[in-house]
Structure formats: structure tokens, C-alpha cells
């Protein structure tokens, strides 16, 4: 039995090849022999200083927020008829933000874009995608309670591949720098608590070829 190491290797899946292709598509195409799996009494001066420090701390605290969501993920996959593909999964995200202004913030985010799998007569192949990103979030109030959010940043995207077939068992991973962007609508439930619906998009890269990934989800955000 062979084991794969280094970069992603060929995987035999009973007459079908799983190929990463350019143009944001991961393609499963037939082949002759198999598949390729490619975060009182205090002086007035002291009272004034204490009041100023308290106000500054309250302002700084109000600028920090955290959030998290869960939803459905998808990797662009084109399957041949002889391979069973599952390009959707459950994923999510966690983020922390700091507002420079009421409308502009810096965010750090962890994404779980889920796992895509392919099964054929010869075995199974899977590709899991996670990412850590840093970017800007811009907010525009649509009403007193509802806001629109746009996000843009750069992420380190990690693709973890695994194969389990008759002729090959192993795993490998590849990390690449990719842009990400997202859109969301926030609804204020309370002064410090918001619910949101969001869509986040990025790409994975394996052996120079890429595939688009997305996360459509809902969640909560808390402003300190």
C-alpha cells in the first residue's frame, strides 16, 4: 500500500479523476484508471482625572465586539456521474473587532468552510478548508435597528486533504494567502446584542489550482 507525502498525490477511485481546475471550479472528471485529489474629600483635580480615565475606558470598551455564527458551506465542485460528491457541509466563523469609528472597524476572523467529499468504487477522498483572516468591516445604518455590513480582507487559507482507497492512504495540507469578502445584515436585539445573517467568500489553492468556497450563516454579535 502506498502512502502520500509532500504534496497531494494521485488517488484511484474506480475509473474517475478528481481534478482541481482554474476558474474557481474543482472538477471531478472521468479518467482511464482512477482519480486525482488535488479572534468626598477628594481634590477636584483627582476627580476630573478619574472621570476622564473612566470615560476613556468606557469609550475603548464600547469599540470592541465579538461575534460568531454557523451555517452552510459550499466548495465549487463538478462531479462525474460515476462519483458521489458532497460539496456542502456545516461550518461557521468566530471574530473579534475594534471600531475606529461607528462605521469602520478592524476584524480578525477564524473561518471553518467545512469539508467536501468524493466517493467512488475505489474509496473516499475529502478536502477540509479553514482560514484565519484580518480585514476591514464597514457599516451603514439602514434604520435605527438594522445595519448593512461589508467586509474585505486577506486570509491564510488552509486546505487539508485526505484519501482512503485500496491503493493509497494518506493526508496532506497546503496553505495559501487569499482575499476574502463578506456581506451581512445586522439587527439590534438590545443595546449591546445583535443578530446577523451573513455570506462570506474566499478561495482555496492546491498545486496552483483554485476553487471557490463560501459560508452562508446566521449568528450573534456582542458589543462590549
PDB file of C-alpha atoms in Angstrom, residues 3-181:
ATOM      1  CA  UNK A   3       1.268   6.467   1.293  1.00  0.00           C
ATOM      2  CA  UNK A   4       1.196  10.018   0.028  1.00  0.00           C
ATOM      3  CA  UNK A   5       3.505  12.710   1.373  1.00  0.00           C
ATOM      4  CA  UNK A   6       4.665  16.127   0.345  1.00  0.00           C
ATOM      5  CA  UNK A   7       2.012  17.468  -1.987  1.00  0.00           C
ATOM      6  CA  UNK A   8      -1.356  15.990  -2.971  1.00  0.00           C
ATOM      7  CA  UNK A   9      -0.996  12.784  -4.973  1.00  0.00           C
ATOM      8  CA  UNK A  10      -2.959  10.603  -7.349  1.00  0.00           C
ATOM      9  CA  UNK A  11      -5.836   8.627  -5.890  1.00  0.00           C
ATOM     10  CA  UNK A  12      -7.530   5.741  -7.676  1.00  0.00           C
ATOM     11  CA  UNK A  13     -11.314   5.908  -7.368  1.00  0.00           C
ATOM     12  CA  UNK A  14     -12.504   3.324  -9.820  1.00  0.00           C
ATOM     13  CA  UNK A  15     -12.134   4.983 -13.207  1.00  0.00           C
ATOM     14  CA  UNK A  16     -12.748   8.582 -12.168  1.00  0.00           C
ATOM     15  CA  UNK A  17     -10.383  11.503 -11.722  1.00  0.00           C
ATOM     16  CA  UNK A  18     -10.895  14.342  -9.236  1.00  0.00           C
ATOM     17  CA  UNK A  19      -9.118  17.345 -10.687  1.00  0.00           C
ATOM     18  CA  UNK A  20      -8.605  20.879  -9.356  1.00  0.00           C
ATOM     19  CA  UNK A  21      -9.087  23.256 -12.248  1.00  0.00           C
ATOM     20  CA  UNK A  22      -8.741  27.006 -12.599  1.00  0.00           C
ATOM     21  CA  UNK A  23     -11.640  29.477 -12.839  1.00  0.00           C
ATOM     22  CA  UNK A  24     -12.900  28.772  -9.328  1.00  0.00           C
ATOM     23  CA  UNK A  25     -14.058  25.230 -10.014  1.00  0.00           C
ATOM     24  CA  UNK A  26     -12.954  21.919  -8.555  1.00  0.00           C
ATOM     25  CA  UNK A  27     -13.809  19.273 -11.131  1.00  0.00           C
ATOM     26  CA  UNK A  28     -14.336  15.545 -10.831  1.00  0.00           C
ATOM     27  CA  UNK A  29     -13.762  14.169 -14.358  1.00  0.00           C
ATOM     28  CA  UNK A  30     -13.523  10.607 -15.758  1.00  0.00           C
ATOM     29  CA  UNK A  31     -10.081   9.115 -16.266  1.00  0.00           C
ATOM     30  CA  UNK A  32      -8.886   5.830 -17.626  1.00  0.00           C
ATOM     31  CA  UNK A  33      -7.563   4.383 -14.384  1.00  0.00           C
ATOM     32  CA  UNK A  34      -8.568   6.461 -11.377  1.00  0.00           C
ATOM     33  CA  UNK A  35      -8.760   9.845  -9.676  1.00  0.00           C
ATOM     34  CA  UNK A  36      -6.504  12.748  -8.714  1.00  0.00           C
ATOM     35  CA  UNK A  37      -7.341  14.553  -5.423  1.00  0.00           C
ATOM     36  CA  UNK A  38      -5.993  17.501  -5.681  1.00  0.00           C
ATOM     37  CA  UNK A  39     -10.002  36.381  17.488  1.00  0.00           C
ATOM     38  CA  UNK A  40     -15.952  63.048  49.330  1.00  0.00           C
ATOM     39  CA  UNK A  41     -12.984  64.641  50.224  1.00  0.00           C
ATOM     40  CA  UNK A  42     -11.079  64.134  47.106  1.00  0.00           C
ATOM     41  CA  UNK A  43      -9.444  67.108  45.343  1.00  0.00           C
ATOM     42  CA  UNK A  44     -11.272  68.282  42.241  1.00  0.00           C
ATOM     43  CA  UNK A  45      -8.236  67.577  40.035  1.00  0.00           C
ATOM     44  CA  UNK A  46      -8.252  63.911  41.041  1.00  0.00           C
ATOM     45  CA  UNK A  47     -11.982  63.723  40.440  1.00  0.00           C
ATOM     46  CA  UNK A  48     -11.512  65.225  36.969  1.00  0.00           C
ATOM     47  CA  UNK A  49      -8.675  62.824  36.101  1.00  0.00           C
ATOM     48  CA  UNK A  50     -10.631  59.832  37.389  1.00  0.00           C
ATOM     49  CA  UNK A  51     -13.651  60.914  35.384  1.00  0.00           C
ATOM     50  CA  UNK A  52     -11.564  61.304  32.246  1.00  0.00           C
ATOM     51  CA  UNK A  53      -9.986  57.869  32.647  1.00  0.00           C
ATOM     52  CA  UNK A  54     -13.379  56.290  33.256  1.00  0.00           C
ATOM     53  CA  UNK A  55     -14.779  57.936  30.142  1.00  0.00           C
ATOM     54  CA  UNK A  56     -11.779  56.801  28.067  1.00  0.00           C
ATOM     55  CA  UNK A  57     -12.117  53.222  29.314  1.00  0.00           C
ATOM     56  CA  UNK A  58     -15.839  53.207  28.601  1.00  0.00           C
ATOM     57  CA  UNK A  59     -15.202  54.534  25.089  1.00  0.00           C
ATOM     58  CA  UNK A  60     -12.497  51.947  24.402  1.00  0.00           C
ATOM     59  CA  UNK A  61     -14.694  49.178  25.757  1.00  0.00           C
ATOM     60  CA  UNK A  62     -17.596  50.235  23.557  1.00  0.00           C
ATOM     61  CA  UNK A  63     -15.349  49.929  20.489  1.00  0.00           C
ATOM     62  CA  UNK A  64     -14.625  46.224  20.951  1.00  0.00           C
ATOM     63  CA  UNK A  65     -17.039  43.488  19.863  1.00  0.00           C
ATOM     64  CA  UNK A  66     -17.072  39.741  19.323  1.00  0.00           C
ATOM     65  CA  UNK A  67     -19.281  37.532  17.202  1.00  0.00           C
ATOM     66  CA  UNK A  68     -19.865  34.042  15.979  1.00  0.00           C
ATOM     67  CA  UNK A  69     -22.077  32.249  13.506  1.00  0.00           C
ATOM     68  CA  UNK A  70     -22.936  28.889  11.993  1.00  0.00           C
ATOM     69  CA  UNK A  71     -24.239  27.950   8.578  1.00  0.00           C
ATOM     70  CA  UNK A  72     -23.874  26.001   5.355  1.00  0.00           C
ATOM     71  CA  UNK A  73     -20.624  25.855   3.428  1.00  0.00           C
ATOM     72  CA  UNK A  74     -20.008  25.023  -0.226  1.00  0.00           C
ATOM     73  CA  UNK A  75     -16.990  24.243  -2.396  1.00  0.00           C
ATOM     74  CA  UNK A  76     -17.447  24.601  -6.162  1.00  0.00           C
ATOM     75  CA  UNK A  77     -17.378  21.028  -7.426  1.00  0.00           C
ATOM     76  CA  UNK A  78     -18.323  19.456 -10.736  1.00  0.00           C
ATOM     77  CA  UNK A  79     -18.895  15.698 -10.359  1.00  0.00           C
ATOM     78  CA  UNK A  80     -18.749  12.934 -12.929  1.00  0.00           C
ATOM     79  CA  UNK A  81     -21.702  10.555 -12.922  1.00  0.00           C
ATOM     80  CA  UNK A  82     -19.671   7.645 -11.514  1.00  0.00           C
ATOM     81  CA  UNK A  83     -18.507   9.577  -8.418  1.00  0.00           C
ATOM     82  CA  UNK A  84     -20.702  10.601  -5.490  1.00  0.00           C
ATOM     83  CA  UNK A  85     -19.835  14.140  -4.425  1.00  0.00           C
ATOM     84  CA  UNK A  86     -20.909  16.132  -1.393  1.00  0.00           C
ATOM     85  CA  UNK A  87     -19.755  19.739  -1.766  1.00  0.00           C
ATOM     86  CA  UNK A  88     -21.823  21.145   1.127  1.00  0.00           C
ATOM     87  CA  UNK A  89     -21.203  20.901   4.848  1.00  0.00           C
ATOM     88  CA  UNK A  90     -21.823  22.727   8.138  1.00  0.00           C
ATOM     89  CA  UNK A  91     -19.286  25.406   9.032  1.00  0.00           C
ATOM     90  CA  UNK A  92     -19.003  28.637  10.948  1.00  0.00           C
ATOM     91  CA  UNK A  93     -16.911  31.626  11.988  1.00  0.00           C
ATOM     92  CA  UNK A  94     -15.681  33.453  15.105  1.00  0.00           C
ATOM     93  CA  UNK A  95     -14.467  37.030  15.039  1.00  0.00           C
ATOM     94  CA  UNK A  96     -13.335  39.974  17.172  1.00  0.00           C
ATOM     95  CA  UNK A  97     -13.492  43.578  16.022  1.00  0.00           C
ATOM     96  CA  UNK A  98     -12.326  47.040  17.031  1.00  0.00           C
ATOM     97  CA  UNK A  99     -14.211  50.100  15.811  1.00  0.00           C
ATOM     98  CA  UNK A 100     -12.116  53.079  14.713  1.00  0.00           C
ATOM     99  CA  UNK A 101     -15.353  54.946  14.065  1.00  0.00           C
ATOM    100  CA  UNK A 102     -19.017  53.922  14.336  1.00  0.00           C
ATOM    101  CA  UNK A 103     -18.843  52.899  10.678  1.00  0.00           C
ATOM    102  CA  UNK A 104     -15.368  51.380  10.260  1.00  0.00           C
ATOM    103  CA  UNK A 105     -13.723  48.514  12.165  1.00  0.00           C
ATOM    104  CA  UNK A 106     -10.753  46.168  12.026  1.00  0.00           C
ATOM    105  CA  UNK A 107     -11.656  42.484  12.389  1.00  0.00           C
ATOM    106  CA  UNK A 108      -9.792  39.258  12.957  1.00  0.00           C
ATOM    107  CA  UNK A 109     -11.755  36.159  11.914  1.00  0.00           C
ATOM    108  CA  UNK A 110     -11.487  32.384  12.035  1.00  0.00           C
ATOM    109  CA  UNK A 111     -13.453  30.598   9.306  1.00  0.00           C
ATOM    110  CA  UNK A 112     -14.426  26.955   9.045  1.00  0.00           C
ATOM    111  CA  UNK A 113     -15.525  26.388   5.456  1.00  0.00           C
ATOM    112  CA  UNK A 114     -16.400  22.747   6.045  1.00  0.00           C
ATOM    113  CA  UNK A 115     -15.441  19.627   4.113  1.00  0.00           C
ATOM    114  CA  UNK A 116     -16.112  18.424   0.573  1.00  0.00           C
ATOM    115  CA  UNK A 117     -16.008  14.689  -0.127  1.00  0.00           C
ATOM    116  CA  UNK A 118     -15.913  12.349  -3.125  1.00  0.00           C
ATOM    117  CA  UNK A 119     -16.698   8.637  -3.037  1.00  0.00           C
ATOM    118  CA  UNK A 120     -16.182   6.090  -5.746  1.00  0.00           C
ATOM    119  CA  UNK A 121     -15.841   2.318  -6.150  1.00  0.00           C
ATOM    120  CA  UNK A 122     -12.207   2.512  -5.042  1.00  0.00           C
ATOM    121  CA  UNK A 123     -12.579   4.572  -1.863  1.00  0.00           C
ATOM    122  CA  UNK A 124     -13.037   8.090  -0.496  1.00  0.00           C
ATOM    123  CA  UNK A 125     -11.300  11.477  -0.754  1.00  0.00           C
ATOM    124  CA  UNK A 126     -12.006  14.592   1.342  1.00  0.00           C
ATOM    125  CA  UNK A 127     -10.912  18.206   1.419  1.00  0.00           C
ATOM    126  CA  UNK A 128     -11.439  20.399   4.517  1.00  0.00           C
ATOM    127  CA  UNK A 129     -10.944  24.184   4.423  1.00  0.00           C
ATOM    128  CA  UNK A 130     -10.217  26.593   7.291  1.00  0.00           C
ATOM    129  CA  UNK A 131      -8.886  30.155   7.310  1.00  0.00           C
ATOM    130  CA  UNK A 132      -7.655  32.964   9.572  1.00  0.00           C
ATOM    131  CA  UNK A 133      -8.272  36.444   8.221  1.00  0.00           C
ATOM    132  CA  UNK A 134      -7.632  40.099   9.004  1.00  0.00           C
ATOM    133  CA  UNK A 135      -9.653  42.809   7.321  1.00  0.00           C
ATOM    134  CA  UNK A 136     -11.901  45.842   7.464  1.00  0.00           C
ATOM    135  CA  UNK A 137     -15.626  45.955   8.108  1.00  0.00           C
ATOM    136  CA  UNK A 138     -17.722  48.936   7.012  1.00  0.00           C
ATOM    137  CA  UNK A 139     -21.195  49.528   8.427  1.00  0.00           C
ATOM    138  CA  UNK A 140     -24.081  51.625   7.129  1.00  0.00           C
ATOM    139  CA  UNK A 141     -27.276  52.137   9.148  1.00  0.00           C
ATOM    140  CA  UNK A 142     -30.414  51.289   7.227  1.00  0.00           C
ATOM    141  CA  UNK A 143     -32.666  52.168  10.168  1.00  0.00           C
ATOM    142  CA  UNK A 144     -32.406  52.583  13.929  1.00  0.00           C
ATOM    143  CA  UNK A 145     -32.059  48.823  14.406  1.00  0.00           C
ATOM    144  CA  UNK A 146     -30.831  47.490  11.074  1.00  0.00           C
ATOM    145  CA  UNK A 147     -27.353  47.899   9.561  1.00  0.00           C
ATOM    146  CA  UNK A 148     -25.633  46.656   6.408  1.00  0.00           C
ATOM    147  CA  UNK A 149     -22.057  45.367   6.705  1.00  0.00           C
ATOM    148  CA  UNK A 150     -19.415  44.901   4.021  1.00  0.00           C
ATOM    149  CA  UNK A 151     -16.150  43.081   4.724  1.00  0.00           C
ATOM    150  CA  UNK A 152     -12.869  42.822   2.827  1.00  0.00           C
ATOM    151  CA  UNK A 153      -9.553  41.330   3.926  1.00  0.00           C
ATOM    152  CA  UNK A 154      -6.714  38.876   3.477  1.00  0.00           C
ATOM    153  CA  UNK A 155      -6.705  35.350   4.892  1.00  0.00           C
ATOM    154  CA  UNK A 156      -4.362  32.419   5.302  1.00  0.00           C
ATOM    155  CA  UNK A 157      -6.483  29.617   3.864  1.00  0.00           C
ATOM    156  CA  UNK A 158      -5.579  26.016   4.698  1.00  0.00           C
ATOM    157  CA  UNK A 159      -6.724  23.051   2.617  1.00  0.00           C
ATOM    158  CA  UNK A 160      -6.421  19.685   4.388  1.00  0.00           C
ATOM    159  CA  UNK A 161      -6.804  16.716   2.062  1.00  0.00           C
ATOM    160  CA  UNK A 162      -7.149  13.055   2.968  1.00  0.00           C
ATOM    161  CA  UNK A 163      -7.542   9.876   0.930  1.00  0.00           C
ATOM    162  CA  UNK A 164      -8.505   6.325   1.839  1.00  0.00           C
ATOM    163  CA  UNK A 165      -8.518   3.918  -1.069  1.00  0.00           C
ATOM    164  CA  UNK A 166      -7.433   0.398  -1.934  1.00  0.00           C
ATOM    165  CA  UNK A 167      -4.108   1.592  -3.320  1.00  0.00           C
ATOM    166  CA  UNK A 168      -3.407   4.761  -1.315  1.00  0.00           C
ATOM    167  CA  UNK A 169      -3.976   6.034   2.233  1.00  0.00           C
ATOM    168  CA  UNK A 170      -2.676   9.380   3.457  1.00  0.00           C
ATOM    169  CA  UNK A 171      -3.197  13.079   4.061  1.00  0.00           C
ATOM    170  CA  UNK A 172      -1.604  16.385   3.205  1.00  0.00           C
ATOM    171  CA  UNK A 173      -2.257  20.111   3.544  1.00  0.00           C
ATOM    172  CA  UNK A 174      -1.482  23.323   1.712  1.00  0.00           C
ATOM    173  CA  UNK A 175      -1.799  26.933   2.904  1.00  0.00           C
ATOM    174  CA  UNK A 176      -2.129  29.985   0.686  1.00  0.00           C
ATOM    175  CA  UNK A 177      -2.824  33.700   1.077  1.00  0.00           C
ATOM    176  CA  UNK A 178      -6.214  34.587  -0.372  1.00  0.00           C
ATOM    177  CA  UNK A 179      -8.532  37.584  -0.394  1.00  0.00           C
ATOM    178  CA  UNK A 180     -11.918  37.222   1.270  1.00  0.00           C
ATOM    179  CA  UNK A 181     -15.034  39.343   1.276  1.00  0.00           C
TER     180      UNK A 181
END
